[in-house]
Amino acid sequence: MSETDSLLPKDSPKTEVVDKGVDETDSKMSNSKVLTPEKADIESHSDGGIVSIIYSAAKKAAFVGIIYFVGKMDWSFAWLICPILLSVIRDQIRNQHNIRREVAKASALANDKDVILARLNDLPAWVFFPDVERCEWLNRILKQVWPNANHFARNMLKESIEPNIQKALQDYKLNGFKFERMILGTIPPRIGGIKVYDKNVARNEIIMDLDLFYAGDCDINFAIGGLRGGIKDFQIHGTVRVVMKPLIPNPPLVGGLQIFFLNNPNIDFNLVGVIDLLDMPGLSDILRRIIIEQVAAMMVLPNKLPIILSDQIEALSLKMPEPEGVLRVHVVEAKNLMKMDIGMLGKGKSDPYAIVTVGAQQFRTQIIDNNVNPKWDYWCEANVYAESGQTLTVQLYDKDDAKEDERLGMATVEISSVVKKGEIDTWLTLEQAKHGMVHLRLSWMQLSSDRNDLKAALEETQMLRVTDMSTALLTVFVDSARNLPHARQNANPDAYLTLAVGKKTEQTSVQMRTDSPVWEQGFTFLVANPENDTLQVKIMDQKTTNQIGTFTYIIAHLMDKKNMEVVSQPFQLQKSGPESRVTMALALRVLKRGVPIEDEETEKPDEDVKEESPKAPLRKQDSKISRASVNAAISSDSLSVEEPATASNVSSNLAAVPSSPTASLKSASSSLGRNPSIKSLGVETGPLGAINLTVQYSMQRQRLIIIIHKIKNIPLKDPSNIPDPYVKLYLLPGRSKDSKRKTAVVKDNCNPVFDATFEYLISVAELNTSQLEVTICTDKLIGSPILGMVKVDLNDPDIQGTGKNTWWDLKPEFKSTDL
């Protein structure tokens, strides 16, 4: 046995396997791993010893030069200490990362069974001991085919990832990126656990989840802007789902594969070369972020890697987007966040914002300056392609212009728990933070092919009064185009296609030098109103940027089709040749509020989502009457001063107003009609007059809505000084500036009409301990500027139900108020 062979593991194949499809460079890399210590030492001195000596000498000379320069300039000693401290901290962080990568690499080289058993406590809950043998079998297959994967990896990096990185780096004014050498190394990925689904699976598909872990010895070199660098010790860990469908009766028995990560995997790698030696943290961070984004854009839901295995299978069956539903997210607020900013007197506050992540989809809230109890009231919607396994992650950051944003914590929710309950309203304690909580409201929206569900969806979005909410989901599969005109003389176009619905635009890949491009790509669009929206299609030539064909599809036409879908239909292109066509498949689905799933699991408390704040029970009357309908029912145009408000009056006014899906006009009208506080408005006011208010709390929106209608009988003390009244609102206790609201001034009027609407974002728990302070002031200085005041208790059941409209007699000033 040779000296080289003695260094190999007993069960590992000898280096002859390197010849299988791996080029000469791969062979050198493989052989370099089994050199003896003596040979390795000789090579290190001959090849890299001179470079390391020169680099070490230059580093020491630079350090001495800096000390000399600081002394010569007579600068403060802090100019020397601060860079040294930063350098030490950076080295410590780098060493920690290196140790973690080395540990991961060592585990990747260990025995399969030992690794799996050692990691049992860290594996997902669905991994069981009997799966160990199955994992060992898969790992043997990966080890056998891994040497032949280099060719596939090169093509993927050069054709897919390199152009995308080049495009992303252009935003940072960095050009010339290209991969120069790509070697995967000899260490294959590992499967740490496996689960095959046997429930809720179609008859013609197989679904399994793999706990994938890769800590290899890859060697990837690249160049950017004249600088050369490399990536080594690349590591990735995440849950990969493999969907095998459709099943066919002939070999290979499976028509195709869909491979994707359910959530963003954990990715780590080490940058080497000039980029690392020059210590360029800005460039390093940019490269890291872009590489992680490219992995997500390729294989993290909603992005999938489809592989067709049989010619009998159409691309539509594998590449058409198949969302299972839409998750509607309301990031309401946070409280007691960590103080990250440094002020004059020590710790200041923070400038928090939140990033919501579902797979590869990300949404970002606005920044709330100088606040550790921010209220965002931010809404977003995410397509969900796998109810089981996908999670929603909310990460909170403190915005910092001078350095990298600091983390304030994170919270995670299993989407399957939202699907079971239909809706979740909860406060979550932040992980990876000393303290802090975030308030989320999550709703599960099913996909319906019944056009009759659209009316309820439109009414719900109108009730929410959030302009960017959707009522339907449009999926588009762009198959191909044919007979496209030449964009330039005697040359076929480099064609790509863009699709736009509302503000969202998607783009296919570019097909070079062909008048009949085949794209086979699918896209999804959230549609605000399918009765009005359109799908805009444009085909462009990349080289000339000329438009070589357009097409507009009215989405409402899909509602007249069977199941609201069109399968692989050619459409005539406008501004193109007479025979130019684009072939697409379209499907429209209406968003319908999910119904809670009644089973044994729903009876148990949810372990993933813990509600840690008191929550008032959801009343059946909640949202029975929207703000618009209340306003219409009791506005100055609907209820005149001379006419008493009876149940029949209110009912007739409400009849013309669209109600919410759960509205009951009968109960709304009767509740307003029997309110004893709504009287004939010409009499029975106090000595200071009375104010007519509508106060309602929307449980769904977590909003307190106040409508200031009018004031009656403000006393006139001096006919030459008629008051100029306005109304000012505060929330008590506290009377903070954030809670201040103010109407416009009405000139010279003792019976002013305002019809002004104000809103507060407030939780149920806060509402039950708060009061609304209403102050009527005058813009003229006739004695005291305060004409009267009212306090409204907000824990009133009528306010938290259908809303309360009444007249309140004005009281004298009971406390000094800041104007």
GROMACS .gro file of N, CA and C in nm, residues 118-238:
model
  363
  118ALA      N    1  -2.584   1.177   1.579
  118ALA     CA    2  -2.534   1.287   1.663
  118ALA      C    3  -2.621   1.410   1.652
  119ARG      N    4  -2.688   1.426   1.536
  119ARG     CA    5  -2.768   1.546   1.513
  119ARG      C    6  -2.917   1.522   1.533
  120LEU      N    7  -2.956   1.412   1.597
  120LEU     CA    8  -3.098   1.381   1.610
  120LEU      C    9  -3.176   1.492   1.680
  121ASN      N   10  -3.114   1.552   1.783
  121ASN     CA   11  -3.185   1.657   1.856
  121ASN      C   12  -3.200   1.784   1.775
  122ASP      N   13  -3.112   1.804   1.675
  122ASP     CA   14  -3.117   1.926   1.595
  122ASP      C   15  -3.199   1.911   1.469
  123LEU      N   16  -3.237   1.790   1.435
  123LEU     CA   17  -3.310   1.768   1.310
  123LEU      C   18  -3.455   1.810   1.326
  124PRO      N   19  -3.526   1.831   1.214
  124PRO     CA   20  -3.667   1.866   1.222
  124PRO      C   21  -3.747   1.758   1.294
  125ALA      N   22  -3.866   1.797   1.342
  125ALA     CA   23  -3.948   1.706   1.421
  125ALA      C   24  -3.994   1.585   1.344
  126TRP      N   25  -3.995   1.595   1.209
  126TRP     CA   26  -4.048   1.484   1.131
  126TRP      C   27  -3.942   1.377   1.101
  127VAL      N   28  -3.817   1.394   1.147
  127VAL     CA   29  -3.712   1.296   1.121
  127VAL      C   30  -3.711   1.193   1.234
  128PHE      N   31  -3.724   1.066   1.200
  128PHE     CA   32  -3.728   0.960   1.299
  128PHE      C   33  -3.609   0.866   1.280
  129PHE      N   34  -3.580   0.788   1.382
  129PHE     CA   35  -3.466   0.698   1.378
  129PHE      C   36  -3.472   0.599   1.262
  130PRO      N   37  -3.589   0.540   1.227
  130PRO     CA   38  -3.592   0.445   1.116
  130PRO      C   39  -3.546   0.504   0.984
  131ASP      N   40  -3.539   0.637   0.971
  131ASP     CA   41  -3.500   0.698   0.845
  131ASP      C   42  -3.348   0.697   0.827
  132VAL      N   43  -3.273   0.655   0.927
  132VAL     CA   44  -3.127   0.660   0.918
  132VAL      C   45  -3.077   0.574   0.803
  133GLU      N   46  -3.129   0.451   0.793
  133GLU     CA   47  -3.084   0.363   0.686
  133GLU      C   48  -3.116   0.422   0.549
  134ARG      N   49  -3.234   0.482   0.537
  134ARG     CA   50  -3.273   0.543   0.409
  134ARG      C   51  -3.180   0.659   0.376
  135CYS      N   52  -3.142   0.740   0.477
  135CYS     CA   53  -3.051   0.852   0.454
  135CYS      C   54  -2.913   0.802   0.411
  136GLU      N   55  -2.865   0.695   0.474
  136GLU     CA   56  -2.735   0.639   0.435
  136GLU      C   57  -2.738   0.596   0.288
  137TRP      N   58  -2.847   0.536   0.247
  137TRP     CA   59  -2.859   0.490   0.108
  137TRP      C   60  -2.853   0.608   0.011
  138LEU      N   61  -2.923   0.717   0.043
  138LEU     CA   62  -2.921   0.836  -0.043
  138LEU      C   63  -2.782   0.900  -0.045
  139ASN      N   64  -2.717   0.903   0.070
  139ASN     CA   65  -2.584   0.964   0.076
  139ASN      C   66  -2.483   0.886  -0.008
  140ARG      N   67  -2.497   0.754  -0.014
  140ARG     CA   68  -2.408   0.674  -0.098
  140ARG      C   69  -2.428   0.710  -0.246
  141ILE      N   70  -2.555   0.731  -0.284
  141ILE     CA   71  -2.583   0.769  -0.423
  141ILE      C   72  -2.521   0.905  -0.454
  142LEU      N   73  -2.537   1.001  -0.362
  142LEU     CA   74  -2.479   1.134  -0.383
  142LEU      C   75  -2.328   1.127  -0.394
  143LYS      N   76  -2.265   1.045  -0.312
  143LYS     CA   77  -2.120   1.032  -0.317
  143LYS      C   78  -2.074   0.975  -0.451
  144GLN      N   79  -2.154   0.884  -0.507
  144GLN     CA   80  -2.116   0.821  -0.632
  144GLN      C   81  -2.129   0.916  -0.751
  145VAL      N   82  -2.235   0.997  -0.752
  145VAL     CA   83  -2.260   1.084  -0.868
  145VAL      C   84  -2.193   1.220  -0.854
  146TRP      N   85  -2.141   1.253  -0.736
  146TRP     CA   86  -2.089   1.387  -0.712
  146TRP      C   87  -1.975   1.426  -0.807
  147PRO      N   88  -1.877   1.337  -0.837
  147PRO     CA   89  -1.771   1.379  -0.929
  147PRO      C   90  -1.823   1.422  -1.065
  148ASN      N   91  -1.938   1.370  -1.107
  148ASN     CA   92  -1.992   1.406  -1.238
  148ASN      C   93  -2.078   1.532  -1.234
  149ALA      N   94  -2.094   1.592  -1.116
  149ALA     CA   95  -2.180   1.710  -1.105
  149ALA      C   96  -2.107   1.838  -1.140
  150ASN      N   97  -1.974   1.832  -1.159
  150ASN     CA   98  -1.899   1.955  -1.188
  150ASN      C   99  -1.945   2.021  -1.317
  151HIS      N  100  -1.970   1.940  -1.420
  151HIS     CA  101  -2.011   1.996  -1.549
  151HIS      C  102  -2.144   2.070  -1.536
  152PHE      N  103  -2.240   2.009  -1.465
  152PHE     CA  104  -2.369   2.074  -1.443
  152PHE      C  105  -2.353   2.205  -1.365
  153ALA      N  106  -2.266   2.203  -1.263
  153ALA     CA  107  -2.245   2.323  -1.181
  153ALA      C  108  -2.184   2.435  -1.262
  154ARG      N  109  -2.088   2.403  -1.349
  154ARG     CA  110  -2.028   2.507  -1.433
  154ARG      C  111  -2.132   2.573  -1.522
  155ASN      N  112  -2.213   2.492  -1.588
  155ASN     CA  113  -2.314   2.549  -1.677
  155ASN      C  114  -2.412   2.637  -1.600
  156MET      N  115  -2.454   2.593  -1.482
  156MET     CA  116  -2.549   2.671  -1.404
  156MET      C  117  -2.488   2.803  -1.360
  157LEU      N  118  -2.364   2.799  -1.313
  157LEU     CA  119  -2.299   2.922  -1.268
  157LEU      C  120  -2.278   3.020  -1.383
  158LYS      N  121  -2.232   2.971  -1.498
  158LYS     CA  122  -2.202   3.058  -1.611
  158LYS      C  123  -2.328   3.111  -1.678
  159GLU      N  124  -2.428   3.025  -1.697
  159GLU     CA  125  -2.544   3.064  -1.776
  159GLU      C  126  -2.653   3.132  -1.694
  160SER      N  127  -2.667   3.096  -1.568
  160SER     CA  128  -2.778   3.149  -1.488
  160SER      C  129  -2.733   3.249  -1.383
  161ILE      N  130  -2.635   3.210  -1.302
  161ILE     CA  131  -2.599   3.293  -1.186
  161ILE      C  132  -2.510   3.410  -1.226
  162GLU      N  133  -2.412   3.387  -1.314
  162GLU     CA  134  -2.320   3.495  -1.351
  162GLU      C  135  -2.391   3.616  -1.412
  163PRO      N  136  -2.483   3.601  -1.511
  163PRO     CA  137  -2.552   3.720  -1.564
  163PRO      C  138  -2.633   3.794  -1.459
  164ASN      N  139  -2.695   3.720  -1.366
  164ASN     CA  140  -2.775   3.785  -1.263
  164ASN      C  141  -2.687   3.862  -1.165
  165ILE      N  142  -2.571   3.807  -1.131
  165ILE     CA  143  -2.479   3.880  -1.042
  165ILE      C  144  -2.426   4.004  -1.112
  166GLN      N  145  -2.394   3.992  -1.241
  166GLN     CA  146  -2.348   4.109  -1.317
  166GLN      C  147  -2.453   4.220  -1.314
  167LYS      N  148  -2.578   4.183  -1.333
  167LYS     CA  149  -2.685   4.282  -1.335
  167LYS      C  150  -2.704   4.345  -1.198
  168ALA      N  151  -2.694   4.263  -1.092
  168ALA     CA  152  -2.711   4.316  -0.956
  168ALA      C  153  -2.597   4.408  -0.917
  169LEU      N  154  -2.474   4.375  -0.960
  169LEU     CA  155  -2.358   4.458  -0.924
  169LEU      C  156  -2.357   4.591  -0.996
  170GLN      N  157  -2.427   4.600  -1.110
  170GLN     CA  158  -2.434   4.727  -1.182
  170GLN      C  159  -2.501   4.835  -1.099
  171ASP      N  160  -2.591   4.795  -1.009
  171ASP     CA  161  -2.656   4.893  -0.921
  171ASP      C  162  -2.555   4.956  -0.826
  172TYR      N  163  -2.443   4.887  -0.800
  172TYR     CA  164  -2.338   4.940  -0.711
  172TYR      C  165  -2.219   4.994  -0.792
  173LYS      N  166  -2.238   5.013  -0.924
  173LYS     CA  167  -2.133   5.066  -1.012
  173LYS      C  168  -2.011   4.973  -1.017
  174LEU      N  169  -2.035   4.843  -1.007
  174LEU     CA  170  -1.929   4.744  -1.015
  174LEU      C  171  -1.951   4.661  -1.141
  175ASN      N  172  -1.852   4.661  -1.231
  175ASN     CA  173  -1.867   4.594  -1.360
  175ASN      C  174  -1.757   4.488  -1.377
  176GLY      N  175  -1.778   4.403  -1.474
  176GLY     CA  176  -1.675   4.307  -1.512
  176GLY      C  177  -1.672   4.180  -1.430
  177PHE      N  178  -1.784   4.145  -1.363
  177PHE     CA  179  -1.784   4.023  -1.283
  177PHE      C  180  -1.789   3.901  -1.376
  178LYS      N  181  -1.705   3.799  -1.346
  178LYS     CA  182  -1.713   3.673  -1.419
  178LYS      C  183  -1.645   3.563  -1.337
  179PHE      N  184  -1.700   3.442  -1.351
  179PHE     CA  185  -1.639   3.327  -1.287
  179PHE      C  186  -1.522   3.278  -1.373
  180GLU      N  187  -1.412   3.244  -1.308
  180GLU     CA  188  -1.294   3.197  -1.380
  180GLU      C  189  -1.267   3.048  -1.358
  181ARG      N  190  -1.286   3.000  -1.237
  181ARG     CA  191  -1.267   2.858  -1.210
  181ARG      C  192  -1.376   2.810  -1.116
  182MET      N  193  -1.432   2.692  -1.146
  182MET     CA  194  -1.542   2.639  -1.067
  182MET      C  195  -1.519   2.491  -1.044
  183ILE      N  196  -1.483   2.454  -0.922
  183ILE     CA  197  -1.459   2.316  -0.885
  183ILE      C  198  -1.542   2.285  -0.761
  184LEU      N  199  -1.623   2.183  -0.767
  184LEU     CA  200  -1.708   2.148  -0.653
  184LEU      C  201  -1.632   2.076  -0.543
  185GLY      N  202  -1.517   2.017  -0.573
  185GLY     CA  203  -1.443   1.943  -0.473
  185GLY      C  204  -1.491   1.798  -0.464
  186THR      N  205  -1.450   1.732  -0.357
  186THR     CA  206  -1.477   1.588  -0.343
  186THR      C  207  -1.580   1.555  -0.236
  187ILE      N  208  -1.622   1.652  -0.157
  187ILE     CA  209  -1.715   1.625  -0.047
  187ILE      C  210  -1.857   1.650  -0.097
  188PRO      N  211  -1.942   1.549  -0.102
  188PRO     CA  212  -2.078   1.568  -0.152
  188PRO      C  213  -2.171   1.621  -0.045
  189PRO      N  214  -2.292   1.664  -0.081
  189PRO     CA  215  -2.392   1.702   0.020
  189PRO      C  216  -2.435   1.581   0.101
  190ARG      N  217  -2.496   1.607   0.215
  190ARG     CA  218  -2.547   1.500   0.301
  190ARG      C  219  -2.697   1.517   0.322
  191ILE      N  220  -2.765   1.406   0.334
  191ILE     CA  221  -2.906   1.404   0.370
  191ILE      C  222  -2.914   1.364   0.517
  192GLY      N  223  -2.959   1.457   0.603
  192GLY     CA  224  -2.965   1.429   0.746
  192GLY      C  225  -3.098   1.373   0.791
  193GLY      N  226  -3.201   1.384   0.710
  193GLY     CA  227  -3.333   1.332   0.747
  193GLY      C  228  -3.424   1.333   0.626
  194ILE      N  229  -3.526   1.251   0.628
  194ILE     CA  230  -3.615   1.241   0.514
  194ILE      C  231  -3.756   1.210   0.563
  195LYS      N  232  -3.853   1.270   0.496
  195LYS     CA  233  -3.994   1.241   0.525
  195LYS      C  234  -4.068   1.229   0.394
  196VAL      N  235  -4.144   1.122   0.379
  196VAL     CA  236  -4.229   1.101   0.262
  196VAL      C  237  -4.374   1.118   0.307
  197TYR      N  238  -4.448   1.206   0.238
  197TYR     CA  239  -4.585   1.236   0.277
  197TYR      C  240  -4.680   1.129   0.223
  198ASP      N  241  -4.775   1.088   0.307
  198ASP     CA  242  -4.875   0.991   0.264
  198ASP      C  243  -5.018   1.042   0.284
  199LYS      N  244  -5.033   1.166   0.332
  199LYS     CA  245  -5.165   1.226   0.350
  199LYS      C  246  -5.172   1.357   0.272
  200ASN      N  247  -5.293   1.388   0.227
  200ASN     CA  248  -5.317   1.510   0.150
  200ASN      C  249  -5.224   1.520   0.028
  201VAL      N  250  -5.202   1.408  -0.037
  201VAL     CA  251  -5.118   1.401  -0.156
  201VAL      C  252  -5.200   1.343  -0.270
  202ALA      N  253  -5.186   1.404  -0.389
  202ALA     CA  254  -5.260   1.355  -0.504
  202ALA      C  255  -5.210   1.216  -0.544
  203ARG      N  256  -5.293   1.141  -0.617
  203ARG     CA  257  -5.260   1.004  -0.654
  203ARG      C  258  -5.146   0.998  -0.755
  204ASN      N  259  -5.125   1.106  -0.830
  204ASN     CA  260  -5.022   1.100  -0.935
  204ASN      C  261  -4.896   1.176  -0.897
  205GLU      N  262  -4.866   1.187  -0.766
  205GLU     CA  263  -4.745   1.256  -0.725
  205GLU      C  264  -4.687   1.195  -0.598
  206ILE      N  265  -4.559   1.215  -0.578
  206ILE     CA  266  -4.488   1.175  -0.456
  206ILE      C  267  -4.418   1.299  -0.402
  207ILE      N  268  -4.435   1.326  -0.274
  207ILE     CA  269  -4.376   1.444  -0.211
  207ILE      C  270  -4.290   1.399  -0.094
  208MET      N  271  -4.167   1.447  -0.090
  208MET     CA  272  -4.081   1.418   0.024
  208MET      C  273  -3.995   1.539   0.058
  209ASP      N  274  -3.963   1.551   0.185
  209ASP     CA  275  -3.877   1.658   0.236
  209ASP      C  276  -3.744   1.600   0.278
  210LEU      N  277  -3.635   1.668   0.243
  210LEU     CA  278  -3.500   1.625   0.276
  210LEU      C  279  -3.431   1.733   0.359
  211ASP      N  280  -3.370   1.692   0.468
  211ASP     CA  281  -3.287   1.784   0.546
  211ASP      C  282  -3.148   1.783   0.485
  212LEU      N  283  -3.119   1.884   0.401
  212LEU     CA  284  -2.996   1.887   0.320
  212LEU      C  285  -2.888   1.970   0.390
  213PHE      N  286  -2.768   1.915   0.391
  213PHE     CA  287  -2.655   1.985   0.452
  213PHE      C  288  -2.533   1.968   0.362
  214TYR      N  289  -2.471   2.081   0.322
  214TYR     CA  290  -2.351   2.076   0.239
  214TYR      C  291  -2.244   2.163   0.302
  215ALA      N  292  -2.130   2.102   0.330
  215ALA     CA  293  -2.012   2.174   0.380
  215ALA      C  294  -1.893   2.118   0.304
  216GLY      N  295  -1.878   2.160   0.181
  216GLY     CA  296  -1.781   2.099   0.091
  216GLY      C  297  -1.650   2.174   0.082
  217ASP      N  298  -1.565   2.123  -0.006
  217ASP     CA  299  -1.434   2.182  -0.030
  217ASP      C  300  -1.429   2.243  -0.170
  218CYS      N  301  -1.534   2.313  -0.206
  218CYS     CA  302  -1.539   2.373  -0.340
  218CYS      C  303  -1.434   2.485  -0.352
  219ASP      N  304  -1.397   2.512  -0.475
  219ASP     CA  305  -1.299   2.616  -0.503
  219ASP      C  306  -1.349   2.694  -0.624
  220ILE      N  307  -1.400   2.814  -0.599
  220ILE     CA  308  -1.459   2.898  -0.705
  220ILE      C  309  -1.383   3.030  -0.709
  221ASN      N  310  -1.327   3.063  -0.823
  221ASN     CA  311  -1.255   3.189  -0.840
  221ASN      C  312  -1.334   3.281  -0.933
  222PHE      N  313  -1.326   3.412  -0.905
  222PHE     CA  314  -1.396   3.510  -0.986
  222PHE      C  315  -1.314   3.637  -0.995
  223ALA      N  316  -1.350   3.720  -1.091
  223ALA     CA  317  -1.286   3.851  -1.108
  223ALA      C  318  -1.394   3.957  -1.113
  224ILE      N  319  -1.364   4.074  -1.055
  224ILE     CA  320  -1.459   4.184  -1.055
  224ILE      C  321  -1.381   4.316  -1.053
  225GLY      N  322  -1.403   4.397  -1.154
  225GLY     CA  323  -1.340   4.528  -1.160
  225GLY      C  324  -1.190   4.525  -1.149
  226GLY      N  325  -1.124   4.425  -1.208
  226GLY     CA  326  -0.979   4.416  -1.201
  226GLY      C  327  -0.928   4.346  -1.077
  227LEU      N  328  -1.015   4.316  -0.981
  227LEU     CA  329  -0.976   4.245  -0.859
  227LEU      C  330  -1.012   4.098  -0.872
  228ARG      N  331  -0.932   4.013  -0.811
  228ARG     CA  332  -0.958   3.871  -0.816
  228ARG      C  333  -0.984   3.819  -0.675
  229GLY      N  334  -1.081   3.732  -0.666
  229GLY     CA  335  -1.117   3.674  -0.537
  229GLY      C  336  -1.167   3.533  -0.556
  230GLY      N  337  -1.208   3.474  -0.447
  230GLY     CA  338  -1.257   3.338  -0.454
  230GLY      C  339  -1.354   3.307  -0.342
  231ILE      N  340  -1.423   3.195  -0.358
  231ILE     CA  341  -1.516   3.147  -0.257
  231ILE      C  342  -1.472   3.007  -0.217
  232LYS      N  343  -1.451   2.989  -0.087
  232LYS     CA  344  -1.417   2.857  -0.035
  232LYS      C  345  -1.503   2.828   0.088
  233ASP      N  346  -1.503   2.702   0.127
  233ASP     CA  347  -1.579   2.659   0.245
  233ASP      C  348  -1.725   2.700   0.235
  234PHE      N  349  -1.782   2.682   0.116
  234PHE     CA  350  -1.924   2.716   0.097
  234PHE      C  351  -2.010   2.614   0.172
  235GLN      N  352  -2.108   2.665   0.250
  235GLN     CA  353  -2.196   2.579   0.329
  235GLN      C  354  -2.340   2.621   0.312
  236ILE      N  355  -2.427   2.523   0.308
  236ILE     CA  356  -2.570   2.551   0.295
  236ILE      C  357  -2.646   2.444   0.371
  237HIS      N  358  -2.751   2.486   0.442
  237HIS     CA  359  -2.831   2.394   0.522
  237HIS      C  360  -2.977   2.439   0.518
  238GLY      N  361  -3.066   2.349   0.480
  238GLY     CA  362  -3.207   2.383   0.473
  238GLY      C  363  -3.290   2.260   0.439
   0.00000   0.00000   0.00000
